[in-house]
mmCIF file of C-alpha atoms in Angstrom:
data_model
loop_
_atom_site.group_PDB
_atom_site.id
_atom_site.type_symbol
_atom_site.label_atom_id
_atom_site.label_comp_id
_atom_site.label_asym_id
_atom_site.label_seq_id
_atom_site.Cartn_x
_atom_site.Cartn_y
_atom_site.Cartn_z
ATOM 1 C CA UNK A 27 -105.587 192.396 -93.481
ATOM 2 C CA UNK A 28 -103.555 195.283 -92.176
ATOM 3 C CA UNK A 29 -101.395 197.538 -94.711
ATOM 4 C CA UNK A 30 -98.330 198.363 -93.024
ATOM 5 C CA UNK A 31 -97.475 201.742 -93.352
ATOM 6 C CA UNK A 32 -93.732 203.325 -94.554
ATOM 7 C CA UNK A 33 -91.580 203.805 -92.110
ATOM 8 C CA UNK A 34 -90.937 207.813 -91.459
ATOM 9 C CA UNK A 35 -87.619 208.291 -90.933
ATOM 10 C CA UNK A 36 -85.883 211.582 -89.989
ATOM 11 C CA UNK A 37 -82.004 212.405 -89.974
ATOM 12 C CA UNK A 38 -83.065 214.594 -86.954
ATOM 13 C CA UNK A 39 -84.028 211.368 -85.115
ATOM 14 C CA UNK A 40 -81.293 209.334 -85.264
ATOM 15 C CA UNK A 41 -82.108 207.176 -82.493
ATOM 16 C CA UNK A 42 -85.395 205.981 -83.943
ATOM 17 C CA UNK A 43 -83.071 204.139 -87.168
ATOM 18 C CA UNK A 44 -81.740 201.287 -84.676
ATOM 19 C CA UNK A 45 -83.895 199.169 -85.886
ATOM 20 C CA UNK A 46 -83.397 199.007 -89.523
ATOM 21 C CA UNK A 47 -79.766 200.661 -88.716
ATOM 22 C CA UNK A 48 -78.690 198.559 -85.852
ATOM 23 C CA UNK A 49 -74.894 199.542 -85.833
ATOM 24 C CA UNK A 50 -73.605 201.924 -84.458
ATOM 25 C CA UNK A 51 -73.141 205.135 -87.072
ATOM 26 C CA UNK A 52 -69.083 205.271 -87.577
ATOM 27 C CA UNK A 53 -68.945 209.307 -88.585
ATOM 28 C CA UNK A 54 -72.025 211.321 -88.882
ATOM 29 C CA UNK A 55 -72.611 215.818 -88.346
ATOM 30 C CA UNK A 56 -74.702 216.833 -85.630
ATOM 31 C CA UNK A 57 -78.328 216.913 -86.151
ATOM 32 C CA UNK A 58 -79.000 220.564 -85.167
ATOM 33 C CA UNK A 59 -77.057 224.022 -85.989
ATOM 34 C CA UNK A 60 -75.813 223.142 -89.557
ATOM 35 C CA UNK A 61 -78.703 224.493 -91.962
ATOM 36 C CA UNK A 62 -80.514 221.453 -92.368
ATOM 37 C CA UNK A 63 -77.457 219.299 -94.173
ATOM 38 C CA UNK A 64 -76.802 215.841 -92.260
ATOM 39 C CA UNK A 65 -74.241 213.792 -93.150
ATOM 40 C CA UNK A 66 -73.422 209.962 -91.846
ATOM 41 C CA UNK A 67 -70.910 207.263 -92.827
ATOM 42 C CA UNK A 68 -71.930 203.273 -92.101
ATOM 43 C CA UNK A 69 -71.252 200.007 -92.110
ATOM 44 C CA UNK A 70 -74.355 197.571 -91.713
ATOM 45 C CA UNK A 71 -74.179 193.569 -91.722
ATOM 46 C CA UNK A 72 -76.884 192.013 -93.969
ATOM 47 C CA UNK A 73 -79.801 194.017 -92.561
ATOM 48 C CA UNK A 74 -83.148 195.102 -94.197
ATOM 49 C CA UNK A 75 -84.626 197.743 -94.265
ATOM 50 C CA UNK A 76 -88.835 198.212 -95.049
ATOM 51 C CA UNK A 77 -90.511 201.024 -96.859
ATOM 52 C CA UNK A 78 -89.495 203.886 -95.913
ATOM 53 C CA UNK A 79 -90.575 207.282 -96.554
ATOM 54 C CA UNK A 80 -88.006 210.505 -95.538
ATOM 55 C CA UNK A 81 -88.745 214.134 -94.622
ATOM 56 C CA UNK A 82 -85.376 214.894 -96.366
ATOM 57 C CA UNK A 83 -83.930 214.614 -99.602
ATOM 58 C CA UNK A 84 -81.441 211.666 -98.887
ATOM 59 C CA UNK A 85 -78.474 211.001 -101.378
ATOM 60 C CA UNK A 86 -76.643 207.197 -100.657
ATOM 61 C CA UNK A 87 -73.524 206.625 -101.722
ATOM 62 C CA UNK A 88 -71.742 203.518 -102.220
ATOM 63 C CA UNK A 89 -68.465 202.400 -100.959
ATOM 64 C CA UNK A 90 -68.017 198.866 -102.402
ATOM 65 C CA UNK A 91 -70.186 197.007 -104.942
ATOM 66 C CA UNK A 92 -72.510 194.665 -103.114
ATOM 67 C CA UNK A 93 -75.718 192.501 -103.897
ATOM 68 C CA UNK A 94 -79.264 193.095 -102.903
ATOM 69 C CA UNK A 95 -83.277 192.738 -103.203
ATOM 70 C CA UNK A 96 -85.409 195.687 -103.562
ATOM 71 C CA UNK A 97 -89.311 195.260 -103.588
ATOM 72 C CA UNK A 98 -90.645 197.188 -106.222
ATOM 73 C CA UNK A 99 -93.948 197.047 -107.454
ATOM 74 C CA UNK A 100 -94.830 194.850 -105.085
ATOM 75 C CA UNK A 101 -91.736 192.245 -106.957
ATOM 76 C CA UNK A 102 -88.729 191.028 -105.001
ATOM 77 C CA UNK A 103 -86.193 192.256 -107.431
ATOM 78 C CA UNK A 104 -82.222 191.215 -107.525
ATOM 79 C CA UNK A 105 -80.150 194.309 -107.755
ATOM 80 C CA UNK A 106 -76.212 194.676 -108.213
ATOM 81 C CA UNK A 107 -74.336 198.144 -107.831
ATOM 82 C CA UNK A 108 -71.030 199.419 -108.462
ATOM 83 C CA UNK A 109 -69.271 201.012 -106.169
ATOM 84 C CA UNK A 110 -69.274 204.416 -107.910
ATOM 85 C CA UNK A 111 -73.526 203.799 -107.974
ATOM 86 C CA UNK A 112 -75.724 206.083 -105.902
ATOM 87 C CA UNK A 113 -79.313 205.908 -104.818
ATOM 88 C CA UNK A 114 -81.370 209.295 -104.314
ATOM 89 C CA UNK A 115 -84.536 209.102 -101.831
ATOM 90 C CA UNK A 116 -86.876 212.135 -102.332
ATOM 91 C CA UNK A 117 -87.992 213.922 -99.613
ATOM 92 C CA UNK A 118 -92.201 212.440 -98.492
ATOM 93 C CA UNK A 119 -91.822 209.573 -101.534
ATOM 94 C CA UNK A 120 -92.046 206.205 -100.819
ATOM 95 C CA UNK A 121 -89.267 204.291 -101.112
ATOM 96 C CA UNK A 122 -88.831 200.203 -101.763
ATOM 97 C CA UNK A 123 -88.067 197.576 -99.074
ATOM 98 C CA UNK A 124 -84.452 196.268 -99.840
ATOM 99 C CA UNK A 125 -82.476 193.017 -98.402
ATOM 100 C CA UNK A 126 -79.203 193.479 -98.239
ATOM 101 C CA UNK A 127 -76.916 190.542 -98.389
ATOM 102 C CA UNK A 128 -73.353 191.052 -97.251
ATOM 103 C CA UNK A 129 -71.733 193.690 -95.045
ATOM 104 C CA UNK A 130 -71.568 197.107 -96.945
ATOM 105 C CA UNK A 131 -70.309 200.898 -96.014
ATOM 106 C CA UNK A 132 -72.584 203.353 -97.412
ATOM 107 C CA UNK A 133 -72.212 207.485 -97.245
ATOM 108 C CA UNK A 134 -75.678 209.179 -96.508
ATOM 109 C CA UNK A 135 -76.204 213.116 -97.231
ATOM 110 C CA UNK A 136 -79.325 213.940 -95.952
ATOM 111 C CA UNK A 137 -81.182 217.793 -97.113
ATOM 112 C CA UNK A 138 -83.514 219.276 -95.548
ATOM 113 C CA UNK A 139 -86.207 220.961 -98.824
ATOM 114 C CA UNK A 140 -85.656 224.586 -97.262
ATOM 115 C CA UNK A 141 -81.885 223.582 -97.631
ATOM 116 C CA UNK A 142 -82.649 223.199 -101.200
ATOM 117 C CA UNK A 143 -84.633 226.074 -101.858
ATOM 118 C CA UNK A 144 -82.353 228.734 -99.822
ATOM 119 C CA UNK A 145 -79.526 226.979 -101.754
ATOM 120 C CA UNK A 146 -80.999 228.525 -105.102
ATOM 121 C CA UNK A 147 -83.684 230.829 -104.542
ATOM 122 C CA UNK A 148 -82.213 233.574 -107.275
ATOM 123 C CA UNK A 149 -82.068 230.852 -109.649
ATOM 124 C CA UNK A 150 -85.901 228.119 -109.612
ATOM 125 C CA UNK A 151 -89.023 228.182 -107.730
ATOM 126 C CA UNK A 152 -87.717 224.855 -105.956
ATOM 127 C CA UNK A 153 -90.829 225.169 -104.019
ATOM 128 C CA UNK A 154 -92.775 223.768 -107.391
ATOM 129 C CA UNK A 155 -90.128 221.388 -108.228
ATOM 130 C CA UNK A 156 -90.060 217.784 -107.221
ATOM 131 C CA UNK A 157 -87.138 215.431 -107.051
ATOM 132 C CA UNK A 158 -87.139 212.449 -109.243
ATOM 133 C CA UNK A 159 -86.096 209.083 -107.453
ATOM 134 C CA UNK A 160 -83.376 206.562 -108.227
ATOM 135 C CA UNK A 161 -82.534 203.346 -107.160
ATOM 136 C CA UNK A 162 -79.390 203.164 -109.070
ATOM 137 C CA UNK A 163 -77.703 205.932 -110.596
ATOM 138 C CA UNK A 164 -74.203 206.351 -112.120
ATOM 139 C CA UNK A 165 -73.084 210.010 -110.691
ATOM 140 C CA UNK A 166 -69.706 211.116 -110.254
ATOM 141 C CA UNK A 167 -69.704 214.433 -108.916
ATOM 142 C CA UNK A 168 -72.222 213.138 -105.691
ATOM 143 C CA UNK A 169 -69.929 210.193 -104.936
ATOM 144 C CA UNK A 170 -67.537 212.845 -105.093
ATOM 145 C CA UNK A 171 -69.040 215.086 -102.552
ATOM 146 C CA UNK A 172 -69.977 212.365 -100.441
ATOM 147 C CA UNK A 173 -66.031 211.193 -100.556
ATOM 148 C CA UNK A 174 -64.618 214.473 -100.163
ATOM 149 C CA UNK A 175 -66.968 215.655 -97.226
ATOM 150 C CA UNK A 176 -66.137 211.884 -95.446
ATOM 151 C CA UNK A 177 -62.458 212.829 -95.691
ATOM 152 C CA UNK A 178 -62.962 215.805 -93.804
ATOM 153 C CA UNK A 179 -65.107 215.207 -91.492
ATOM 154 C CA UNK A 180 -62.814 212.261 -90.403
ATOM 155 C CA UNK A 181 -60.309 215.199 -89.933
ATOM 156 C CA UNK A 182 -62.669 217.234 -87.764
ATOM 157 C CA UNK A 183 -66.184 217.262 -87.568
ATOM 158 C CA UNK A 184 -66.219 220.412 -85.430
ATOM 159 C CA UNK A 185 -63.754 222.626 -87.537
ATOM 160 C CA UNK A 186 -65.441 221.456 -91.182
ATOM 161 C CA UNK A 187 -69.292 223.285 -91.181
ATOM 162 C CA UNK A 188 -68.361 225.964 -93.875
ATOM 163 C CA UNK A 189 -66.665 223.315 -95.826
ATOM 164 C CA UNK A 190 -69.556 220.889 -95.404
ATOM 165 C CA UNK A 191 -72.154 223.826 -96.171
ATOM 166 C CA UNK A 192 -70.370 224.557 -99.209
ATOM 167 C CA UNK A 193 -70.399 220.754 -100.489
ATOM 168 C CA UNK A 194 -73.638 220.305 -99.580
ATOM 169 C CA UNK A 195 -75.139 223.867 -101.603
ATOM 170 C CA UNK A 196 -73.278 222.162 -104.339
ATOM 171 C CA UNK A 197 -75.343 218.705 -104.052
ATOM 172 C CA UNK A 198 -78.724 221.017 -103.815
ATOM 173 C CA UNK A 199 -77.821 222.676 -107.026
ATOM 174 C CA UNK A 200 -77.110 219.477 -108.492
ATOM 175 C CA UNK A 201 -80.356 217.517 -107.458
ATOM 176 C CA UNK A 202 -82.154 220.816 -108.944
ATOM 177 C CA UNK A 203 -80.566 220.232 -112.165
ATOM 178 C CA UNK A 204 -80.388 217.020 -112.708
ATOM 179 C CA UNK A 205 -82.922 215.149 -111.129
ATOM 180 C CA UNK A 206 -86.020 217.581 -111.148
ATOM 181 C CA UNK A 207 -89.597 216.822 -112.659
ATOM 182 C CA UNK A 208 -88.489 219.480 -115.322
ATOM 183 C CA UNK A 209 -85.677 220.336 -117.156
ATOM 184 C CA UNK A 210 -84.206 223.526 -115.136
ATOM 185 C CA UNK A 211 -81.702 225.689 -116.065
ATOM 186 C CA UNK A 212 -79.923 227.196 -113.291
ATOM 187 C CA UNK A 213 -79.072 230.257 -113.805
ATOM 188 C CA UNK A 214 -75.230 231.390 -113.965
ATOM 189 C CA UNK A 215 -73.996 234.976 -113.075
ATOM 190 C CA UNK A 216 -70.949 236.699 -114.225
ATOM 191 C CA UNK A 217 -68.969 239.669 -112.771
ATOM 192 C CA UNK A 218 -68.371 239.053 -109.190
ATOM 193 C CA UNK A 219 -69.868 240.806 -106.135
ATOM 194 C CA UNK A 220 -70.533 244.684 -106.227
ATOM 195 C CA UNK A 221 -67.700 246.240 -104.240
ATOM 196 C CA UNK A 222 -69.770 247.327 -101.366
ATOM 197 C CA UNK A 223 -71.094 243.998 -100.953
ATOM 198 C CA UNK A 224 -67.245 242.286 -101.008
ATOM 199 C CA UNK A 225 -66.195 244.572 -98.631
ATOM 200 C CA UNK A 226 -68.983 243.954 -96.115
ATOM 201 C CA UNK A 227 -68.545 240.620 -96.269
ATOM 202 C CA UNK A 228 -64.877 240.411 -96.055
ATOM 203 C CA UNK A 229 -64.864 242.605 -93.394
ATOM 204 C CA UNK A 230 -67.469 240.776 -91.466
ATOM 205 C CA UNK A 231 -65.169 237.615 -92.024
ATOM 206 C CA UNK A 232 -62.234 239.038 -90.795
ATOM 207 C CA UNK A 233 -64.208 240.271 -87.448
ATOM 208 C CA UNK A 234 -65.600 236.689 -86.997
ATOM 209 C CA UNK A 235 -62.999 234.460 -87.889
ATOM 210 C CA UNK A 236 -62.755 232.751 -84.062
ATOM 211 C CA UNK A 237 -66.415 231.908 -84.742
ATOM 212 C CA UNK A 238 -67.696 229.057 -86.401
ATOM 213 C CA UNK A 239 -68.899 230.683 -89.487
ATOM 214 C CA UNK A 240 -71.495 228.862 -91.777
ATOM 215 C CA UNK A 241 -72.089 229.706 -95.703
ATOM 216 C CA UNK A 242 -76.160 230.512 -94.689
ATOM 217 C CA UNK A 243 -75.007 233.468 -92.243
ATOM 218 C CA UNK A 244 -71.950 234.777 -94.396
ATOM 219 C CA UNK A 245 -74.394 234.947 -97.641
ATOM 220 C CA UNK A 246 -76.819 236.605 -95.813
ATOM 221 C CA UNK A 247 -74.498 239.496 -95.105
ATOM 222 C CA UNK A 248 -74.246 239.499 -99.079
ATOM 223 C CA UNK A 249 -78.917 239.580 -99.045
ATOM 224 C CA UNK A 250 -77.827 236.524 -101.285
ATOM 225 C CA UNK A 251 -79.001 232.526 -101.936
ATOM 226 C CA UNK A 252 -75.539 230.450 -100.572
ATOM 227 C CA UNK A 253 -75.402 229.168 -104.415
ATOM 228 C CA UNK A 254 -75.760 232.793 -105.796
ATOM 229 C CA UNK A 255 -72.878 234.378 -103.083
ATOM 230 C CA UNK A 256 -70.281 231.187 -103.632
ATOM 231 C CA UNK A 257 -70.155 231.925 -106.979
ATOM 232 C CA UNK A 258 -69.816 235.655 -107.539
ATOM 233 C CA UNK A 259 -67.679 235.115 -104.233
ATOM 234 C CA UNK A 260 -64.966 233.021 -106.058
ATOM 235 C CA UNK A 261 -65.127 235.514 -109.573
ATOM 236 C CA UNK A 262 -64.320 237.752 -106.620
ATOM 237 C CA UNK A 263 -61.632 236.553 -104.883
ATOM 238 C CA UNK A 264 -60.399 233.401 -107.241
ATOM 239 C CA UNK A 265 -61.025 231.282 -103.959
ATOM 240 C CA UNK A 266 -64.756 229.947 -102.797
ATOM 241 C CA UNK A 267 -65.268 231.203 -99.773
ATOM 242 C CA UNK A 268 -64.399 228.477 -97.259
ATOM 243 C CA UNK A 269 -60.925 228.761 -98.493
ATOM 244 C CA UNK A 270 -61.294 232.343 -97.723
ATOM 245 C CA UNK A 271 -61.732 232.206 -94.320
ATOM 246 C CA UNK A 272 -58.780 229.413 -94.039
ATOM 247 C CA UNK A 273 -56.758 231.440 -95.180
ATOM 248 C CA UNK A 274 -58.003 234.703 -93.260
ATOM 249 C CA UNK A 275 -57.769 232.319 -90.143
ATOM 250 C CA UNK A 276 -53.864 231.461 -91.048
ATOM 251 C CA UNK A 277 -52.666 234.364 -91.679
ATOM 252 C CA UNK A 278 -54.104 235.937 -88.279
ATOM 253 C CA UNK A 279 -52.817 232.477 -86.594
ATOM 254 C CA UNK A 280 -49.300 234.012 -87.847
ATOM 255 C CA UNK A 281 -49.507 237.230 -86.924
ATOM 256 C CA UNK A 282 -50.347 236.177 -83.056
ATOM 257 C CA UNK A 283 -47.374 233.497 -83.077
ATOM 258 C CA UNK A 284 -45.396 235.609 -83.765
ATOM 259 C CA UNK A 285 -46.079 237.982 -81.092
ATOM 260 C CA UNK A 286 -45.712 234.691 -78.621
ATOM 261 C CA UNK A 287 -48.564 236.262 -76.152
ATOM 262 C CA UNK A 288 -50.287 233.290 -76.340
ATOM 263 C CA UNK A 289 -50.505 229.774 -75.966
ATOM 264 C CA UNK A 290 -50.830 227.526 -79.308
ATOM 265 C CA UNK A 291 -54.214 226.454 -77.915
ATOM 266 C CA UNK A 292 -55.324 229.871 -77.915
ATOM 267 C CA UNK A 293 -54.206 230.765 -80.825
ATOM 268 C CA UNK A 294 -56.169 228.225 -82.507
ATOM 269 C CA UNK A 295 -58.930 229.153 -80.198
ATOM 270 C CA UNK A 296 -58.787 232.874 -81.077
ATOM 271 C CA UNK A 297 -58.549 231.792 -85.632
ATOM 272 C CA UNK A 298 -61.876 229.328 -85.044
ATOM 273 C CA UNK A 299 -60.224 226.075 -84.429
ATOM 274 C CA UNK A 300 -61.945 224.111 -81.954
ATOM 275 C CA UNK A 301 -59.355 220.919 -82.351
ATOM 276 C CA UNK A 302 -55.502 222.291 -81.913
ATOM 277 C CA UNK A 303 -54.598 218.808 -83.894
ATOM 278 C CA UNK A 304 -56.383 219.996 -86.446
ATOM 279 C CA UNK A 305 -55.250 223.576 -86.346
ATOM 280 C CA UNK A 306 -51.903 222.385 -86.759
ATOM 281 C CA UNK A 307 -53.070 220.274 -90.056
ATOM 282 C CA UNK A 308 -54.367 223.417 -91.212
ATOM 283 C CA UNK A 309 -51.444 225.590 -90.764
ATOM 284 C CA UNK A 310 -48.728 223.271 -92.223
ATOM 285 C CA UNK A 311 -50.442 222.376 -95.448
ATOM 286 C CA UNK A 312 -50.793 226.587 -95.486
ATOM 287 C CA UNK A 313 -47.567 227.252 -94.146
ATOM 288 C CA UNK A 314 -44.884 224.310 -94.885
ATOM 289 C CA UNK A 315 -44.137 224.434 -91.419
ATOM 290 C CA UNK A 316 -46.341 223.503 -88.201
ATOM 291 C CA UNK A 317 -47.247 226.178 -85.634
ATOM 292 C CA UNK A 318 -44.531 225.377 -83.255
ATOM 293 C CA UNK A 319 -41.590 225.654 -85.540
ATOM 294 C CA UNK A 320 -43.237 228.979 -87.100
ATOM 295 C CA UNK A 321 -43.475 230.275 -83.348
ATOM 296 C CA UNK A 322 -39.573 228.941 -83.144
ATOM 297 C CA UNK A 323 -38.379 231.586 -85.804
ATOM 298 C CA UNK A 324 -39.520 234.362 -83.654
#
């Protein structure tokens, strides 16, 4: 008799999950130029799924409680979680079949393991380290991520990298620490950035803020892990460094309203907003005020 072999699945190859996935994804990231972090938001009627084995570190997030049967050990097994329950896949493990049995929405946060590593590298060999799987698992802080990076993304996908970067360092760190084969203590550093350092990198912000900047390339500037920079970034500043460059980006947006040279459009254009709509978001939760009645004053 024929073994059937786990399914390999890739977040790269989205295409090839139809058939365990057969709904259409409702929000997901793209699958190239964010640093090897995937994100994707679904809702799947009473499908099943087989064994399955990932080439990233996947992190599943509940929405709403809902039923199921996993196969593990070779035992149909009946399963209920929460809605505040989470499920971590490890990157090249098996994992079980499961039957779901009702219509659920589910968050999945896909990293790639040179995410992981580059997210720490100052801090753990996370080369040597493996990931320890759960089926169920009571974490706040990654529903939280998954939650928070689902309400932005619904925003704008194309505006939200640095923010999504950040979130997702943050889940790295977290797998590392929690859910590692050893006990690892990450290691914390006090006293900011050296002042050369803060002004390169502030400096490089400020020349780049119509491009759409990513944690990786800003920390590099820094010769730093993304995990390492974002926090002597904020002792820095008092703000982690996607707020940064918001609020580099509004107060430039200002300065070239004001002058009226230019068309709103281009003005969001010009401060790294791809989506105008979501420019204006932007600026009034900064501001009090949107960018047309700003412009009005003038």
């Amino acid at each position: 008799m024929q073994i059937e072999k786990p399914l390999i699945i890739n977040a790269t190859e989205p295409e090839k999950l139809k058939p365990i996935l057969p709904k259409p994804v409702i929000l997901s990231t793209p699958v190239t130029g964010w640093n090897g972090f995937y994100f994707a938001y679904h809702r799947q009627l009473n499908h099943k799924i087989p064994e399955t084995c990932p080439d990233q570190h996947i992190s599943a997030i509940c929405i709403e409680g809902f039923q199921a049967n996993m196969k593990i050990n070779k035992q149909w097994q009946h399963k209920s979680y929460a809605a505040s329950d989470v499920a971590i896949f490890p990157a090249h493990q098996i994992s079980p079949a499961v039957e779901f049995e009702q219509e659920l929405g589910f968050i999945i946060l896909c990293l790639e393991p040179e995410f992981v590593h580059r997210a720490a590298y100052e801090s753990v060999d996370a080369d040597n380290v493996e990931i320890i799987q759960q089926l169920q698992s009571h974490d706040p802080l990654i529903q939280q991520i998954g939650l928070a990076l689902k309400r932005e993304l619904e925003i704008s996908i194309i505006d939200s990298r640095l923010y999504a970067e950040s979130a997702a360092n943050m889940l790295a760190v977290h797998l590392l620490k929690r859910y590692s084969t050893r006990k690892l203590i990450i290691k914390e550093y006090t006293g900011g950035l050296p002042k050369y350092k803060l002004k390169e990198v502030l400096t490089y912000i400020n020349d780049n803020l119509e491009a759409n900047l990513s944690l990786a390339e800003i920390s590099a500037i820094a010769q730093m892990s993304p995990h390492y920079f974002a926090s002597l970034f904020k002792q820095s500043t008092k703000i982690a460094p996607h707020q940064y460059v918001t609020k580099c980006r509004i107060d430039k947006a200002k300065h070239l309203l004001a002058k009226r040279e230019l068309s709103i459009l281009q003005v969001s254009h010009l401060v790294g907003f791809q989506s105008q709509s979501h420019f204006a978001k932007v600026f009034r939760k900064y501001v009090g005020i949107t960018p047309q009645a700003f412009r009005a004053n003038f």
